[in-house]
Coordinates of C-alpha atoms and ligand atoms in Angstrom, one line a residue:
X1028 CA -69.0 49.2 -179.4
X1029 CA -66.9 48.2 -176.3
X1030 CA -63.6 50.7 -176.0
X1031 CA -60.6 48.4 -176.7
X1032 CA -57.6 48.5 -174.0
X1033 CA -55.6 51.3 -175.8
X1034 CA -58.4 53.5 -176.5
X1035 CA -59.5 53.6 -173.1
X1036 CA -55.5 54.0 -172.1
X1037 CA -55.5 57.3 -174.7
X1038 CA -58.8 58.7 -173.4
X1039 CA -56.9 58.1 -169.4
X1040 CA -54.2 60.0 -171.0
X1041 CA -56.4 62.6 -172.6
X1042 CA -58.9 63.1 -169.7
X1043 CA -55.5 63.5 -167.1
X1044 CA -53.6 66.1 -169.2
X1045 CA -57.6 67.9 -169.5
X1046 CA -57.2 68.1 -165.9
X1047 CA -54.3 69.0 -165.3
X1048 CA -53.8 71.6 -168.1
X1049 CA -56.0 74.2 -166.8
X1050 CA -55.6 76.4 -163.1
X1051 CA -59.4 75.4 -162.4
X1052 CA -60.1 72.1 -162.1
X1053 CA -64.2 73.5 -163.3
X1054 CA -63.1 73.9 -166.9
X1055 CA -61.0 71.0 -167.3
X1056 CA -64.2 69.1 -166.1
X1057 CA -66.2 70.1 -169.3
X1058 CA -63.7 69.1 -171.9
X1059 CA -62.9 66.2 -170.0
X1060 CA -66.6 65.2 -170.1
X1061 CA -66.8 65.8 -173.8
X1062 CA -63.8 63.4 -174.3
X1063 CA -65.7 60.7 -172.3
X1064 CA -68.7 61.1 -173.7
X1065 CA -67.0 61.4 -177.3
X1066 CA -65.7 58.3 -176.7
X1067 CA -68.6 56.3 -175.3
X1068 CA -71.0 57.9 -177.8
X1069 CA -73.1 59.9 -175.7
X1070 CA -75.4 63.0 -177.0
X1071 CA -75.3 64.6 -173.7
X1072 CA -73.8 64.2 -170.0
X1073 CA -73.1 66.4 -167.0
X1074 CA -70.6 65.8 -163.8
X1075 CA -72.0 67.0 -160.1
X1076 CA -70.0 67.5 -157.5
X1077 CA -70.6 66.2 -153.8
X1078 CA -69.4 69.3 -151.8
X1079 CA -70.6 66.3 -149.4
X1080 CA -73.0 64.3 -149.1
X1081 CA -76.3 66.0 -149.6
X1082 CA -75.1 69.1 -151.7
X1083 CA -74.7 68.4 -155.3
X1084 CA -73.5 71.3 -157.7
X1085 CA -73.3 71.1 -161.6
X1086 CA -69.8 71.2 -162.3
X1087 CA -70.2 70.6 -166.0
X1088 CA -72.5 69.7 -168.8
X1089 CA -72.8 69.1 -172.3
X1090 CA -74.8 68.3 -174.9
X1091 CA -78.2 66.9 -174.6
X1092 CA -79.4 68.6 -171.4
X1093 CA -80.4 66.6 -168.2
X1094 CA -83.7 68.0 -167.8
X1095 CA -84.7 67.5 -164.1
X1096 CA -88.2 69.3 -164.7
X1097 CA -89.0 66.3 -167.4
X1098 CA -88.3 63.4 -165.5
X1099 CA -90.4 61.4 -163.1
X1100 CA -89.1 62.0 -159.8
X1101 CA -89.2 58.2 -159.4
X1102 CA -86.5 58.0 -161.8
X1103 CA -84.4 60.6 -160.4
X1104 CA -85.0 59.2 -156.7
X1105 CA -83.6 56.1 -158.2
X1106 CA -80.7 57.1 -160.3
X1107 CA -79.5 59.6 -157.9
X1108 CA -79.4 57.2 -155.2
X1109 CA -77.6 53.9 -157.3
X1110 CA -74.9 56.8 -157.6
X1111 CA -75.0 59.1 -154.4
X1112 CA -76.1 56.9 -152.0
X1113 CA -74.9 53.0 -152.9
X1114 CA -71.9 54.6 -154.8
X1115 CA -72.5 52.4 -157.5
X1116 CA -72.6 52.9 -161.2
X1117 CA -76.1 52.6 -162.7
X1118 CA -77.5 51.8 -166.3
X1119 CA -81.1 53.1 -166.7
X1120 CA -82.9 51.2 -169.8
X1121 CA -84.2 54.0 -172.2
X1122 CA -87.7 53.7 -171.5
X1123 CA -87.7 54.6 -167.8
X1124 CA -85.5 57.5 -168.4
X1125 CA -87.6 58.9 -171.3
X1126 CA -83.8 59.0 -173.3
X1127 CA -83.7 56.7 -176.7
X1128 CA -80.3 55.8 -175.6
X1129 CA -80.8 55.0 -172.2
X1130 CA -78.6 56.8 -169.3
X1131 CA -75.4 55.5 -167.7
X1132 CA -73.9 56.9 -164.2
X1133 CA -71.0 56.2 -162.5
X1134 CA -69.8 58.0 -158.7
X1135 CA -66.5 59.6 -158.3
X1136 CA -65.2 58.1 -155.5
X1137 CA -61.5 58.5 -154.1
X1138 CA -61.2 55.8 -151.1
X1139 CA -64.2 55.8 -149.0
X1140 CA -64.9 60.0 -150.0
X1141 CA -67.6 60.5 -152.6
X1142 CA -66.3 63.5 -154.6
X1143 CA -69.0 63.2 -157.3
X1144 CA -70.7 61.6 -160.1
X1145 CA -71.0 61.4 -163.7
X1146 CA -74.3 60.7 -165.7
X1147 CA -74.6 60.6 -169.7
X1148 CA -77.2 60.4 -171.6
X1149 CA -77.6 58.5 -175.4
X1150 CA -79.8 60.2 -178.2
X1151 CA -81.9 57.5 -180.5
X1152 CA -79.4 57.5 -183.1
X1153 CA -77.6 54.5 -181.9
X1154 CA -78.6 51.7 -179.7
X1155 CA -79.1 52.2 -176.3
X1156 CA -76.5 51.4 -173.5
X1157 CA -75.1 48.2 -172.3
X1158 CA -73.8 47.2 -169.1
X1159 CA -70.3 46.9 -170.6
X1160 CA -70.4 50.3 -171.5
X1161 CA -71.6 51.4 -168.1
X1162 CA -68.4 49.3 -166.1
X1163 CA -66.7 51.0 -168.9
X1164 CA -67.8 54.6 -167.1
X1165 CA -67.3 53.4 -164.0
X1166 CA -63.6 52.5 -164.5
X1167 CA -63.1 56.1 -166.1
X1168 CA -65.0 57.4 -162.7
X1169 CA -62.2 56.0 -161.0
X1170 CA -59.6 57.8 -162.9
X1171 CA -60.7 60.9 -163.4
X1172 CA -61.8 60.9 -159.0
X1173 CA -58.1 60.5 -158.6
X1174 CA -57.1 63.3 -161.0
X1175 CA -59.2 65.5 -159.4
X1176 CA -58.7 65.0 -156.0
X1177 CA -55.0 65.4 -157.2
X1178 CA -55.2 68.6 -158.9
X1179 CA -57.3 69.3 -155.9
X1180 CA -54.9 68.3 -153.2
X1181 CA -51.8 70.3 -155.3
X1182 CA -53.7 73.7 -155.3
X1183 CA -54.7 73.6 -151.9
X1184 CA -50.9 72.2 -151.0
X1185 CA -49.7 75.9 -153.1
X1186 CA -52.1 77.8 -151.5
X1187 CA -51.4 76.4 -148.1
X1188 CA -47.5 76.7 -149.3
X1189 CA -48.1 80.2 -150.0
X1190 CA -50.4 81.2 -147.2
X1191 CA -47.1 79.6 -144.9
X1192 CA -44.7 82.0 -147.1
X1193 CA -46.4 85.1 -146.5
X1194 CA -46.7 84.2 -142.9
X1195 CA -43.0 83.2 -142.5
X1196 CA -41.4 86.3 -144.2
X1197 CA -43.8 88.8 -142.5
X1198 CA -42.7 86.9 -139.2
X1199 CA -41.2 89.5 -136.8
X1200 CA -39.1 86.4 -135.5
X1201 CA -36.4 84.5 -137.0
X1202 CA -37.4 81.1 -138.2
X1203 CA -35.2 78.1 -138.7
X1204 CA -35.8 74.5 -139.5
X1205 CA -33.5 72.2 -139.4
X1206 CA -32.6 68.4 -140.1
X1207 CA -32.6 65.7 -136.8
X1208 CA -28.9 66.3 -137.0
X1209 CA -28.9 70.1 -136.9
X1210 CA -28.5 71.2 -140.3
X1211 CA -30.5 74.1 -141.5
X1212 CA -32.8 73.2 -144.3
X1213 CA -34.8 76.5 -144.6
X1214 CA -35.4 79.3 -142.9
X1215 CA -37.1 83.0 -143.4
X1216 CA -36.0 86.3 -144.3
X1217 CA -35.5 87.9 -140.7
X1218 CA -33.5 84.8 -139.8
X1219 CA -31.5 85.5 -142.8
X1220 CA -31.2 89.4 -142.2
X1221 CA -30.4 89.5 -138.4
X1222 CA -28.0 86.8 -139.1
X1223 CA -26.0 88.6 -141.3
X1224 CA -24.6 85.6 -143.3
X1225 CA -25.6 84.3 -146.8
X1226 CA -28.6 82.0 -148.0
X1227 CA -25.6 79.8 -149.7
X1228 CA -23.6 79.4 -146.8
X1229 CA -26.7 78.8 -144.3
X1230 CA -27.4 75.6 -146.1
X1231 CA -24.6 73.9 -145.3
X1232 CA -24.2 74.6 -141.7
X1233 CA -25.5 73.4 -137.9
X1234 CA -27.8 75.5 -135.9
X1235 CA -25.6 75.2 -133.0
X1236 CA -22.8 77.1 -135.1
X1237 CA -25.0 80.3 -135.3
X1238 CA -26.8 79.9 -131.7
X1239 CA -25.3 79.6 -128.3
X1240 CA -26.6 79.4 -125.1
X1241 CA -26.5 82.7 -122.8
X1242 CA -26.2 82.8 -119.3
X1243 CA -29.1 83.1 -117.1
X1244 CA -29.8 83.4 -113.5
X1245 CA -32.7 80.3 -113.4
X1246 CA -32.8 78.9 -116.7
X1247 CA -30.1 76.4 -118.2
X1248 CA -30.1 77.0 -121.8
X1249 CA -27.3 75.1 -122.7
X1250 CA -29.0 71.9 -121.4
X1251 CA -32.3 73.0 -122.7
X1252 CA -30.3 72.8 -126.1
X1253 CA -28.9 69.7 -125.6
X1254 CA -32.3 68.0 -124.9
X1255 CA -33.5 69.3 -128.1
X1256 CA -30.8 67.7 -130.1
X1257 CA -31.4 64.2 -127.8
X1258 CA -34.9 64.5 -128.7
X1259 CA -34.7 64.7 -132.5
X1260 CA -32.1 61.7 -132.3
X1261 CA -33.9 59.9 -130.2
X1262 CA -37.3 60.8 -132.4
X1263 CA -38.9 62.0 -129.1
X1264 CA -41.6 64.8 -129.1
X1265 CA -40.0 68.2 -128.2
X1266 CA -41.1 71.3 -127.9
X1267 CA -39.5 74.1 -125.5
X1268 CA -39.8 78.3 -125.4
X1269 CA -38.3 81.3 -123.7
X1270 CA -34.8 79.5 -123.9
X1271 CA -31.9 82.1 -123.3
X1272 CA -29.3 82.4 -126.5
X1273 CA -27.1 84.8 -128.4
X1274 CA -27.2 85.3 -132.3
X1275 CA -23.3 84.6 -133.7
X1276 CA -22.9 87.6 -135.9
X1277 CA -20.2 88.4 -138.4
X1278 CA -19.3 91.9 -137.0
X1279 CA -18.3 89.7 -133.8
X1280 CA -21.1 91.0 -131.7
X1281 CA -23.5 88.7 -130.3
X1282 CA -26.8 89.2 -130.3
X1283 CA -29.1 88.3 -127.3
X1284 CA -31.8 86.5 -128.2
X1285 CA -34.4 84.0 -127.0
X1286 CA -35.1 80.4 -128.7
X1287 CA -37.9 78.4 -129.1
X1288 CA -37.6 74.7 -129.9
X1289 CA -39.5 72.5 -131.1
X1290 CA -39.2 69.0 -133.1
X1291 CA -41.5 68.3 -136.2
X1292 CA -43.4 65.4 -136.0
X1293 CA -45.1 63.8 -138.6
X1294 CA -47.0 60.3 -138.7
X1295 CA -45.1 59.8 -135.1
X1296 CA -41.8 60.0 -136.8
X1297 CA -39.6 62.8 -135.9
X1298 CA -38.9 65.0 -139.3
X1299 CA -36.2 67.7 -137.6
X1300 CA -36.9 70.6 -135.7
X1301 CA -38.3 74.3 -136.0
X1302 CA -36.2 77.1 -134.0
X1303 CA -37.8 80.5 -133.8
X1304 CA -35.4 83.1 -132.9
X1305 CA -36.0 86.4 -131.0
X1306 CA -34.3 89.3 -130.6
X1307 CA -33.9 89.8 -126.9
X1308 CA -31.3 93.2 -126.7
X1309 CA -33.8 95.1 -125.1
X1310 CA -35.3 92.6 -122.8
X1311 CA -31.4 91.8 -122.5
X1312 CA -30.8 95.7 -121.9
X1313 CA -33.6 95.9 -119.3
X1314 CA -32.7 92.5 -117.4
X1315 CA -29.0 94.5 -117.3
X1316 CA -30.4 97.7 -116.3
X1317 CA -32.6 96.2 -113.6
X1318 CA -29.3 94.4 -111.8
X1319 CA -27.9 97.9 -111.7
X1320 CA -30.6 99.4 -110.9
X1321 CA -31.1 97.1 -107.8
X1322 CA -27.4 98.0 -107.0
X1323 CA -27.8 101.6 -107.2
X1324 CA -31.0 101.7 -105.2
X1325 CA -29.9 99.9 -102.5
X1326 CA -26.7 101.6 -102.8
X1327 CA -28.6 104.7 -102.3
X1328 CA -30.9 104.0 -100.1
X1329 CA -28.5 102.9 -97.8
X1330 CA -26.0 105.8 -98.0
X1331 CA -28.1 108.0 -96.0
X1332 CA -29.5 105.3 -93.8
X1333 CA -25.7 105.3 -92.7
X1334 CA -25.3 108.4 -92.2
X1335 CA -28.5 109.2 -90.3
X1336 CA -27.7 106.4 -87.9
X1337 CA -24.5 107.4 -87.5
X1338 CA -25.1 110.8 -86.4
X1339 CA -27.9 109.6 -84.5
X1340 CA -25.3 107.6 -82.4
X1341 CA -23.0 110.2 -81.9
X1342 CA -26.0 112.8 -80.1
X1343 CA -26.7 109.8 -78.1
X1344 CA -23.2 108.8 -76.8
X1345 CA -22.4 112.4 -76.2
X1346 CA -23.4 115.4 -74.3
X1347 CA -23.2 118.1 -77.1
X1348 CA -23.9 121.5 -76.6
X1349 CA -26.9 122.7 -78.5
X1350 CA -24.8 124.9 -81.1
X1351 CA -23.5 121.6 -82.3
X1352 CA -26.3 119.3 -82.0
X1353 CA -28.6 121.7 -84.9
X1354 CA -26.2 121.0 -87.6
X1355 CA -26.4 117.8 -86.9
X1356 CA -29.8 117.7 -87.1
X1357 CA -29.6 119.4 -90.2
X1358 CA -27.6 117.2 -91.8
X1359 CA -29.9 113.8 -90.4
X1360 CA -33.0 116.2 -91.9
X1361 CA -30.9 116.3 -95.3
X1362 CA -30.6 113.0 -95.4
X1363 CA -34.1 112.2 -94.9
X1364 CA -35.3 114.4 -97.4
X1365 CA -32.9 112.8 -100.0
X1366 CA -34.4 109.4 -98.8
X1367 CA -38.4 110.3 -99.5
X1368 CA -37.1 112.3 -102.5
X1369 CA -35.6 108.6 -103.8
X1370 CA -38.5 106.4 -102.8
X1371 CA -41.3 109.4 -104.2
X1372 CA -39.3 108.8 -107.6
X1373 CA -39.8 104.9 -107.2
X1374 CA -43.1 105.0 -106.8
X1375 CA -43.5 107.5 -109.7
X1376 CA -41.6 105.4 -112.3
X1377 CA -43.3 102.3 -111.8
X1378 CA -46.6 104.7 -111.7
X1379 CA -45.6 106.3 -115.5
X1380 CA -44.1 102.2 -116.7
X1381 CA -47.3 101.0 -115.5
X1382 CA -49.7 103.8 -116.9
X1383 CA -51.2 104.5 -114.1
X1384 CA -49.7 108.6 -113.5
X1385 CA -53.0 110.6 -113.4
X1386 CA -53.1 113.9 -113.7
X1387 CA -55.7 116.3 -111.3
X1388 CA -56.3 119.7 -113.3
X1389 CA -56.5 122.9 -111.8
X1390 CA -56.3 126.8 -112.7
X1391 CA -53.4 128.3 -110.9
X1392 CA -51.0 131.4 -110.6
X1393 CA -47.1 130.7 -112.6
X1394 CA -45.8 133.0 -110.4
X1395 CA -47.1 131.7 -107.0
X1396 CA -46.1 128.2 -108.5
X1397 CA -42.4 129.1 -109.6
X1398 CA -42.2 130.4 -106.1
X1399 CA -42.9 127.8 -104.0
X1400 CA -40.7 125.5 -106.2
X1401 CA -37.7 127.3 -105.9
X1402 CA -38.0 128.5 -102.2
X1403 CA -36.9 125.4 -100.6
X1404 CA -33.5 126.1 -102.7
X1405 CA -33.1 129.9 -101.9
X1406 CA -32.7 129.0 -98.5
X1407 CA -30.7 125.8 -98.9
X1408 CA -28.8 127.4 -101.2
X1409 CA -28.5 131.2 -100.0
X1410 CA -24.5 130.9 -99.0
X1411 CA -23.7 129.3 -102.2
X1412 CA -26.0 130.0 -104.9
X1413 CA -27.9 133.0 -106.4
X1414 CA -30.7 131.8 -108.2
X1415 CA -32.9 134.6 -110.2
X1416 CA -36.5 134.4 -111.6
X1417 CA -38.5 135.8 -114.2
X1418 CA -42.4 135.6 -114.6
X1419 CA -43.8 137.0 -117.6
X1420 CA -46.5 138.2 -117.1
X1421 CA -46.4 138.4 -113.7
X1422 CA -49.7 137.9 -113.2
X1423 CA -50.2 134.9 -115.9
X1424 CA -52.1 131.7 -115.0
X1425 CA -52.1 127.8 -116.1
X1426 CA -54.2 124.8 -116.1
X1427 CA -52.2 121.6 -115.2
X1428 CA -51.5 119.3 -112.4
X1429 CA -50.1 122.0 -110.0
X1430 CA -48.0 119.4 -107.7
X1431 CA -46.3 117.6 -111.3
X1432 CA -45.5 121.3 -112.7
X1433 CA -43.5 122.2 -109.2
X1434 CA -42.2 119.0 -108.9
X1435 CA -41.0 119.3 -113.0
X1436 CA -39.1 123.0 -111.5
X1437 CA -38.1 121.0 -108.4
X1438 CA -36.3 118.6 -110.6
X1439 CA -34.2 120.5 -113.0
X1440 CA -33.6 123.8 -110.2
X1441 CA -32.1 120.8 -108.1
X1442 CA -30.0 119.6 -111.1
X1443 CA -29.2 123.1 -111.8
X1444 CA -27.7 123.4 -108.4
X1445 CA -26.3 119.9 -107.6
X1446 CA -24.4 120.0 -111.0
X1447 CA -23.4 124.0 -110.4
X1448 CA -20.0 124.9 -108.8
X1449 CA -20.3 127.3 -105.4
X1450 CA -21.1 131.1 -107.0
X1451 CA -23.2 129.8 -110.1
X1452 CA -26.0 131.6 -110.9
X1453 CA -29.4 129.5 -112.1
X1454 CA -32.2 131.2 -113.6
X1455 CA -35.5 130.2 -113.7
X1456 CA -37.5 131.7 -116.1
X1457 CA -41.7 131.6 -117.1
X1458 CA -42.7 133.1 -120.1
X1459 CA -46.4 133.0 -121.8
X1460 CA -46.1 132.2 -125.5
X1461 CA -49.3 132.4 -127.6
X1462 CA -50.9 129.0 -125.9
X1463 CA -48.1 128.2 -124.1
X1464 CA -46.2 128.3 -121.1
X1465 CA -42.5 128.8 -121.3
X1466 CA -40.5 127.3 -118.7
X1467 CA -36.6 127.7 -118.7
X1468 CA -34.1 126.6 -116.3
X1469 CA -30.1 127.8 -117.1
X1470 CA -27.0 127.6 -114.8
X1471 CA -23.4 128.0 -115.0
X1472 CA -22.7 124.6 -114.2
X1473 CA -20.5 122.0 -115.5
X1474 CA -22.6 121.1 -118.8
X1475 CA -23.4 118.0 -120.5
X1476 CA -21.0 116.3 -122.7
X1477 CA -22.4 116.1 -126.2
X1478 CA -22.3 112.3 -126.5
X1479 CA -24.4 111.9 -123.0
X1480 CA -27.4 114.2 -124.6
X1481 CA -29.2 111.4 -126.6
X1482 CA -29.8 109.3 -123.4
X1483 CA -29.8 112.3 -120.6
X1484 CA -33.5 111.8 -120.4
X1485 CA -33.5 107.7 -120.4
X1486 CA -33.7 105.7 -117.1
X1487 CA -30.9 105.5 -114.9
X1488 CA -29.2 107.5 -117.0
X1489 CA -26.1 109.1 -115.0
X1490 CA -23.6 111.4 -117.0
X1491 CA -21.0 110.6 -114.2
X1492 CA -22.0 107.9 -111.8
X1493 CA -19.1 109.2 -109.1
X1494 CA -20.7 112.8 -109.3
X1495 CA -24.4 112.2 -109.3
X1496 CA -25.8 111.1 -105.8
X1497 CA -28.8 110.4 -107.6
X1498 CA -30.8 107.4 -109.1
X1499 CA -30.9 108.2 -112.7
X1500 CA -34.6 108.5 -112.7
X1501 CA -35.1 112.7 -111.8
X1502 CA -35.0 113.5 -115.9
X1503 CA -37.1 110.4 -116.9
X1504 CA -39.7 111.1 -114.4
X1505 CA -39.7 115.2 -115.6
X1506 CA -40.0 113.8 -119.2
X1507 CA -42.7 111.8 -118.7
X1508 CA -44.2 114.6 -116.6
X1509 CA -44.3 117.0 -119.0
X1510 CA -45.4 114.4 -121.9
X1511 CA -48.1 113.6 -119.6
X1512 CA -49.2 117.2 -119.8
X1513 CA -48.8 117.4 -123.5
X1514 CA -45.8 119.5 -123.3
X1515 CA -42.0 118.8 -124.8
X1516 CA -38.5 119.2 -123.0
X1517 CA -34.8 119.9 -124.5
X1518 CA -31.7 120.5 -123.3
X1519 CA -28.7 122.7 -124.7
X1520 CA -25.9 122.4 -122.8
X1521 CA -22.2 122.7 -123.2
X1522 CA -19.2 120.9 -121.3
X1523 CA -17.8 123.3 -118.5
X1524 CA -20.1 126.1 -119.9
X1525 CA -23.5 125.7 -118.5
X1526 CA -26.7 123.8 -119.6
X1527 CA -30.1 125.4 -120.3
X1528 CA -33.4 123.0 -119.8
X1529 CA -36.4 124.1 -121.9
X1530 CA -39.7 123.3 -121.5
X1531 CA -43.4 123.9 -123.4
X1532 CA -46.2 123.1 -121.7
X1533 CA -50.1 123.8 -123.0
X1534 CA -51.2 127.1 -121.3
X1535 CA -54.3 124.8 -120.8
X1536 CA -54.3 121.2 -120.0
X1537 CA -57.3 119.5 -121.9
X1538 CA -59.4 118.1 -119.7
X1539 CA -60.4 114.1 -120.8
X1540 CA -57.0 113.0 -121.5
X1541 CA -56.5 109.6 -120.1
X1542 CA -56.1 109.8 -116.2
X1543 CA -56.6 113.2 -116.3
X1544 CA -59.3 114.5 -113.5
X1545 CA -60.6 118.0 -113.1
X1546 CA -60.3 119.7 -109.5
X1547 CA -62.7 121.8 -108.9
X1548 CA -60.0 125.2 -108.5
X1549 CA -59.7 126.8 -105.1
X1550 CA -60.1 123.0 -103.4
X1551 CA -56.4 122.4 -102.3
X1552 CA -57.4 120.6 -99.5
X1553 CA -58.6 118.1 -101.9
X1554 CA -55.6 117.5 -103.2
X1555 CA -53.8 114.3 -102.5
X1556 CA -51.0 113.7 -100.6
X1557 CA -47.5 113.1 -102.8
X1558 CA -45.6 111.6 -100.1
X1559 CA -42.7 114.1 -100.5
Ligands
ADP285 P1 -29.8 112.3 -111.0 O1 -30.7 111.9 -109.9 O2 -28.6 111.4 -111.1 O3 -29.4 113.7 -110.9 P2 -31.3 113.0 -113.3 O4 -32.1 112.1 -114.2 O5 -31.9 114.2 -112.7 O6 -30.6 112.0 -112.3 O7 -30.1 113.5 -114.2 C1 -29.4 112.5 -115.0 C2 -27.9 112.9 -115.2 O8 -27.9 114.1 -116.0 C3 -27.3 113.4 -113.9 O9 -26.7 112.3 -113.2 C4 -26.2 114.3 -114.4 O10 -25.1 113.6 -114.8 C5 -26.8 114.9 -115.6 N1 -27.4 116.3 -115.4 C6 -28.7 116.6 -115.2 N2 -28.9 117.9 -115.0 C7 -27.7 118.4 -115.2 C8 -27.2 119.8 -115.2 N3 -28.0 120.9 -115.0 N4 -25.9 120.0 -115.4 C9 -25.1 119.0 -115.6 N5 -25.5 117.7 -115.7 C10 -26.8 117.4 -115.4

């Protein structure tokens, strides 16, 4: 019995909500089958899936089973290929098939794509099946192919819509997309949280009202941004990165950040655009610190070169008695020293940002150590300053980069000084803890103010930029120095009082650290040459 118009139009119906009802489109299958076969009267029917074009898989059967084992191959060869191959439906008459009924199959094809096929099979209880019945199949095929590839298409469209979810709000970045005229339509939730200002009122505003161009020594952003709004009007292909911008923020303080721009294209027709927005304050800090770093530096360095050439001049314009010419010289010595001291701690910073400070191990005496690093300063300093040392024990021993450790004591007995009135006292004292060496450095001085002690060690940092005829970089470098060694360094300090530098360091240096090389003790003369 033929299916009239509105019972194939129910079973459509029935098969589609089948399909859709359920997550999996595997179960749906089987009760779908059973409505199909229901209706065209078969005893028994199964659907395989093309995962493509020579891999079938049972998706779902019923009934009667399809017994592969039983049938002649020929008939399989055959029946397989009307379907598979010719992507045509197929009526087999029942003798061939060894069915009473006969067997009808039909492909599921959406377009051109073969997704798979249908065959059902007809016990002897009714009469076999006709061609009409078969066409009949093949129009279902085409229905239920499209309701597949539908149900198909949505999940993998949710999953893809969730796999871009997760990826936009773990996104260290902000992320914005916006309309061809520049009004947000989404964005994700570091956009949202660095920007400070509500999902409702986001909506309804232009990207240029939250981002602005920043000034930059090479790159134009404001034109960059212009071109991206050109583009989306003009539906050209866009795409641009590392542009230069601030963050408009609520609390009035801009942030620096740097855009990315690109349009969204889709079938060649621009959609909008996709903004990706990153926080930039430290490269923004950096970039700041670098200019005044260049300043200071060349400030610096030419400070003494100025005064060396001057003094230089005035020996060689003059015949000056030798009582005055050695103070001279003293002073053009000063200065020379204070030049290599600058350039030493240049090389050494970009040696420690770079990761390249190694450390050469070797066994030596604290005391001997301490000595030579305060010396230099006893003499230097005899008319002015007393400066006192303690070793305990005396006799105590480390293992560590010898040079660093001196040039560590070197650093903070020369603050210790330079930021100590004439008559302060500095004391330098060594003291063995369990597996430790404790180092301390005090003075009299004028202290650090309790606000400048968070960034005392950072670079460039200067408590008073008048006073210091430094670079910034003596306390970085002695940080990283003593990190280096796996040691740690404070400060206590009070304004006009006097500050106190403390410093740990392993008794014992272990050997294998990055960069770290063993010496083989006693072989100074192996030691390379600092440059100092
Ligand atoms: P600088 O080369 O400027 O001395 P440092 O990194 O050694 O650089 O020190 C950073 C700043 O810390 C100094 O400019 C100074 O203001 C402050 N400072 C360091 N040591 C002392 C100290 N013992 N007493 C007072 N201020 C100090």
């Amino acid at each position: 019995m033929p299916l009239t118009s509105a019972q194939l139009h129910s079973l459509l119906a029935s098969v589609a909500a089948e399909i859709g009802k359920t997550r999996e489109t595997g179960s749906g299958l089987t009760q779908a089958l059973e409505l199909i076969a229901e209706h065209l009267g078969a005893t028994g029917g199964m659907i395989l899936r093309a995962e493509d074009p020579t891999t079938l898989r049972l998706a779902a059967q019923i009934g009667d089973t399809w017994d592969e084992e039983q049938l002649p191959a020929a008939f399989m060869d055959i029946t397989y290929a009307e379907v598979f191959r010719y992507h045509r439906a197929t009526l087999v008459p029942p003798n061939a098939a060894g069915y009473p009924g006969g067997v009808i199959g039909a492909p599921l094809t959406v377009g051109e794509r073969q997704i798979g096929g249908i065959f059902l099979i007809r016990g002897p209880e009714r009469l076999p099946f006709d061609e009409e019945e078969r066409d009949t199949l093949q129009l279902i095929c085409l229905a239920l192919a499209i309701q597949i590839e539908s149900r198909e298409e949505s999940r993998r469209t949710s999953a893809r819509r969730a796999e871009l979810e997760a990826v936009h709000s773990s996104m260290v970045d902000g992320l914005l997309v916006v309309d061809v005229r520049g009004y947000i339509s989404t964005f994700n939730e570091t956009f949202k949280r660095v920007c400070q200002v509500p999902s409702y009122e986001l909506y309804g505003l232009r990207w240029s009202h939250l981002i602005g161009p920043r000034a930059h020594p090479t790159i134009d952003a404001g034109q960059m941004m212009e071109s991206f709004m050109d583009a989306m009007a003009g539906g050209e292909p866009f795409v641009t990165t590392g542009c230069p911008a601030y963050l408009k923020q609520p609390d009035g303080v801009d942030m620096p950040v740097t855009v990315g721009l690109a349009a969204i294209e889709e079938n060649g027709k621009i959609m909008g655009g996709v903004i990706n927005v990153r926080d930039a304050t430290v490269e923004a800090q950096l970039e700041r610190l670098k200019d005044d770093f260049i300043a200071t530096v060349s400030h610096e360095l030419k400070t003494p070169l100025t005064t060396i050439s001057g003094f230089v001049e005035l020996v060689r314009n003059h015949e000056l008695p030798r009582t005055e010419v050695i103070p001279i010289f003293d002073l053009i010595l000063d200065e020379c020293r204070r030049l290599g001291r600058m350039i030493t701690d240049l090389l050494d910073l970009s040696k420690i940002q770079s990761g390249l400070l190694s450390l050469h191990l070797e066994k030596f005496s604290v005391a001997k150590m301490v000595e030579q690093a305060v010396r230099p300063f006893r003499m230097r300093y005899r008319d002015t300053h007393t400066i006192k040392v303690e070793i305990t024990p005396p006799s105590g021993t480390m293992v560590a980069d010898r040079d660093r450790i001196v040039q560590i004591l070197v650093n903070l007995v020369g603050n210790a000084v330079k930021y100590s009135p004439a008559g302060g006292e500095v004391t330098v004292k060594a003291q063995k803890l369990k597996s430790e060496w404790e180092f301390t450095v005090a003075d009299q001085g004028m202290g650090i103010p309790e606000a400048a002690l968070p960034r005392l060690f950072g670079r460039f940092f200067r408590v008073n930029e008048q006073q210091s005829s430094g670079s910034g970089l003596g306390l970085f470098i002695t940080k990283s120095l003593v990190e280096r060694h796996g040691g740690r360094i404070s400060v206590t300090s009070q304004d006009g009082v006097g500050s106190t530098f403390l410093v740990r360091l392993p008794a014992t240096t272990v050997e294998g650290a990055v960069g770290v090389e063993m010496l083989e003790t006693g072989k100074s003369a192996g030691r390379r040459a600092r440059g100092q």
